[in-house]
PDB file of C-alpha atoms in Angstrom:
ATOM      1  CA  MET A   4     106.342  94.131  87.657  1.00 89.00           C
ATOM      2  CA  LYS A   5     108.548  97.424  88.149  1.00 94.00           C
ATOM      3  CA  THR A   6     108.061  98.361  92.160  1.00 95.00           C
ATOM      4  CA  GLY A   7     108.446 102.027  94.087  1.00 96.00           C
ATOM      5  CA  ILE A   8     107.879 103.500  97.394  1.00 97.00           C
ATOM      6  CA  ILE A   9     106.745 106.742  97.720  1.00 97.00           C
ATOM      7  CA  SER A  10     106.935 108.448 101.518  1.00 96.00           C
ATOM      8  CA  THR A  11     106.309 111.514 103.194  1.00 94.00           C
ATOM      9  CA  GLY A  12     109.382 110.449 105.215  1.00 94.00           C
ATOM     10  CA  TYR A  13     113.014 111.451 103.947  1.00 96.00           C
ATOM     11  CA  GLU A  14     114.952 108.940 102.045  1.00 95.00           C
ATOM     12  CA  VAL A  15     117.667 108.016 104.367  1.00 97.00           C
ATOM     13  CA  ASP A  16     114.762 107.151 106.432  1.00 97.00           C
ATOM     14  CA  ILE A  17     113.398 104.780 104.115  1.00 97.00           C
ATOM     15  CA  TYR A  18     116.613 103.375 103.877  1.00 97.00           C
ATOM     16  CA  ALA A  19     117.364 102.439 107.441  1.00 97.00           C
ATOM     17  CA  VAL A  20     113.458 101.328 107.612  1.00 96.00           C
ATOM     18  CA  LEU A  21     114.775  98.812 104.535  1.00 96.00           C
ATOM     19  CA  GLU A  22     117.655  97.859 106.479  1.00 96.00           C
ATOM     20  CA  LYS A  23     115.651  97.343 109.457  1.00 96.00           C
ATOM     21  CA  VAL A  24     113.256  95.304 107.787  1.00 94.00           C
ATOM     22  CA  SER A  25     116.485  93.338 105.725  1.00 95.00           C
ATOM     23  CA  LEU A  26     114.855  94.233 102.572  1.00 95.00           C
ATOM     24  CA  PRO A  27     117.838  95.656  99.922  1.00 95.00           C
ATOM     25  CA  ARG A  28     116.496  98.905  98.170  1.00 94.00           C
ATOM     26  CA  GLU A  29     117.435  97.349  95.224  1.00 96.00           C
ATOM     27  CA  PHE A  30     114.512  95.595  95.303  1.00 95.00           C
ATOM     28  CA  PHE A  31     112.530  98.666  94.364  1.00 97.00           C
ATOM     29  CA  ASP A  32     112.832 100.480  90.783  1.00 97.00           C
ATOM     30  CA  VAL A  33     112.365 104.117  92.651  1.00 97.00           C
ATOM     31  CA  ILE A  34     112.415 105.358  95.822  1.00 97.00           C
ATOM     32  CA  VAL A  35     110.554 108.894  96.379  1.00 97.00           C
ATOM     33  CA  GLY A  36     111.450 110.761  99.661  1.00 95.00           C
ATOM     34  CA  ALA A  37     110.136 114.127 100.545  1.00 93.00           C
ATOM     35  CA  ASP A  38     113.640 115.318 100.015  1.00 94.00           C
ATOM     36  CA  THR A  39     113.480 113.614  96.384  1.00 94.00           C
ATOM     37  CA  VAL A  40     110.784 116.060  95.320  1.00 93.00           C
ATOM     38  CA  LYS A  41     110.517 118.953  97.531  1.00 90.00           C
ATOM     39  CA  LYS A  42     106.785 118.052  97.238  1.00 91.00           C
ATOM     40  CA  VAL A  43     105.206 115.667  99.784  1.00 91.00           C
ATOM     41  CA  LYS A  44     102.083 113.160  99.324  1.00 95.00           C
ATOM     42  CA  PRO A  45      99.226 113.569  98.400  1.00 95.00           C
ATOM     43  CA  HIS A  46     100.333 116.143  96.165  1.00 96.00           C
ATOM     44  CA  PRO A  47     100.722 115.626  91.914  1.00 97.00           C
ATOM     45  CA  GLU A  48     103.874 116.331  91.738  1.00 97.00           C
ATOM     46  CA  VAL A  49     105.382 113.176  93.615  1.00 97.00           C
ATOM     47  CA  PHE A  50     103.222 110.470  92.473  1.00 98.00           C
ATOM     48  CA  ARG A  51     104.254 112.099  89.024  1.00 98.00           C
ATOM     49  CA  PHE A  52     107.534 111.923  89.453  1.00 98.00           C
ATOM     50  CA  ALA A  53     107.762 107.772  90.682  1.00 98.00           C
ATOM     51  CA  LEU A  54     105.731 107.056  86.929  1.00 98.00           C
ATOM     52  CA  ARG A  55     108.294 108.985  85.056  1.00 98.00           C
ATOM     53  CA  LYS A  56     111.183 107.008  86.840  1.00 98.00           C
ATOM     54  CA  LEU A  57     109.140 103.613  86.279  1.00 98.00           C
ATOM     55  CA  ARG A  58     107.991 104.480  82.686  1.00 98.00           C
ATOM     56  CA  VAL A  59     104.982 103.727  83.343  1.00 98.00           C
ATOM     57  CA  LYS A  60     101.530 105.375  82.827  1.00 98.00           C
ATOM     58  CA  PRO A  61      98.793 106.066  85.976  1.00 98.00           C
ATOM     59  CA  ILE A  62      96.856 103.268  84.386  1.00 97.00           C
ATOM     60  CA  GLU A  63      99.134 100.467  84.903  1.00 96.00           C
ATOM     61  CA  ALA A  64     100.362 101.502  88.158  1.00 97.00           C
ATOM     62  CA  LEU A  65      98.531 100.441  91.385  1.00 96.00           C
ATOM     63  CA  PHE A  66      99.202 102.348  94.576  1.00 96.00           C
ATOM     64  CA  ILE A  67      99.286 101.105  98.619  1.00 94.00           C
ATOM     65  CA  GLY A  68      98.729 103.212 101.091  1.00 93.00           C
ATOM     66  CA  ASP A  69      97.100 103.457 104.969  1.00 90.00           C
ATOM     67  CA  GLN A  70      95.820 106.544 104.863  1.00 90.00           C
ATOM     68  CA  VAL A  71      92.607 107.579 102.596  1.00 89.00           C
ATOM     69  CA  ASP A  72      93.453 111.414 102.168  1.00 90.00           C
ATOM     70  CA  VAL A  73      96.971 111.405 102.042  1.00 93.00           C
ATOM     71  CA  ASP A  74      97.279 107.867  99.739  1.00 94.00           C
ATOM     72  CA  TYR A  75      94.369 106.361  98.651  1.00 94.00           C
ATOM     73  CA  LYS A  76      93.007 110.423  96.997  1.00 94.00           C
ATOM     74  CA  GLY A  77      96.522 111.570  95.691  1.00 96.00           C
ATOM     75  CA  ALA A  78      97.115 108.229  94.349  1.00 97.00           C
ATOM     76  CA  GLU A  79      93.777 108.693  92.477  1.00 96.00           C
ATOM     77  CA  GLU A  80      93.762 111.937  91.430  1.00 97.00           C
ATOM     78  CA  VAL A  81      96.892 111.772  88.794  1.00 98.00           C
ATOM     79  CA  GLY A  82      94.869 108.464  87.979  1.00 98.00           C
ATOM     80  CA  ILE A  83      96.669 105.591  89.377  1.00 97.00           C
ATOM     81  CA  THR A  84      94.119 102.787  90.792  1.00 95.00           C
ATOM     82  CA  PRO A  85      94.644 103.338  94.900  1.00 95.00           C
ATOM     83  CA  VAL A  86      94.295 100.490  97.162  1.00 94.00           C
ATOM     84  CA  LEU A  87      93.770 101.312 100.933  1.00 92.00           C
ATOM     85  CA  ILE A  88      95.946  98.511 103.282  1.00 89.00           C
ATOM     86  CA  GLN A  89      93.747  98.742 107.072  1.00 84.00           C
ATOM     87  CA  ARG A  90      96.688  98.442 109.475  1.00 75.00           C
ATOM     88  CA  THR A  91      94.556  98.888 112.624  1.00 70.00           C
ATOM     89  CA  ASP A  92      91.444  97.227 113.954  1.00 59.00           C
ATOM     90  CA  THR A  93      89.659 100.122 113.827  1.00 51.00           C
ATOM     91  CA  GLU A  94      86.773 100.865 110.932  1.00 59.00           C
ATOM     92  CA  VAL A  95      88.072 102.114 107.824  1.00 61.00           C
ATOM     93  CA  SER A  96      85.280 105.549 107.139  1.00 57.00           C
ATOM     94  CA  GLU A  97      82.688 104.328 105.346  1.00 56.00           C
ATOM     95  CA  VAL A  98      83.347 105.887 101.588  1.00 59.00           C
ATOM     96  CA  THR A  99      81.455 104.050  98.920  1.00 61.00           C
ATOM     97  CA  GLY A 100      84.003 102.414  96.336  1.00 74.00           C
ATOM     98  CA  LEU A 101      86.980 102.428  98.461  1.00 86.00           C
ATOM     99  CA  ARG A 102      89.342  99.230  97.812  1.00 88.00           C
ATOM    100  CA  VAL A 103      90.679  98.337 100.569  1.00 87.00           C
ATOM    101  CA  ILE A 104      92.633  95.195 102.095  1.00 87.00           C
ATOM    102  CA  LYS A 105      93.290  93.801 105.384  1.00 83.00           C
ATOM    103  CA  GLY A 106      97.241  92.572 104.731  1.00 82.00           C
ATOM    104  CA  LEU A 107      99.395  92.959 101.711  1.00 80.00           C
ATOM    105  CA  GLU A 108      98.280  89.182 100.550  1.00 83.00           C
ATOM    106  CA  GLY A 109      95.245  91.413  99.610  1.00 86.00           C
ATOM    107  CA  VAL A 110      96.878  93.250  97.004  1.00 83.00           C
ATOM    108  CA  LEU A 111      96.984  89.824  94.449  1.00 86.00           C
ATOM    109  CA  GLN A 112      93.335  90.521  93.618  1.00 86.00           C
ATOM    110  CA  PHE A 113      94.102  93.374  92.148  1.00 83.00           C
ATOM    111  CA  ILE A 114      96.578  92.368  90.187  1.00 82.00           C
TER     112      ILE A 114
END
């Protein structure tokens, strides 16, 4: 399985977070920051760039994000299966058909 990160932050900031949580950047096959593509989520080119780097088709990809408008809808627009991770105790707005998980362990049901 290939893995990647798409973030609205800059690559240097992504690397700092990975280091802080002791996760080697080499764990990911692609890391896309705001400075990588010069566009940010939900722009389709951000997702397409990651797909090209991973050499996968949208139908073969799964995108996990925590924002409906930026992550979920952005991935869905290019044909990637989106999954929303609910990071707080607040209720997710009721939108029919949203795939929602409470924690990363929930992603296994979509693989």
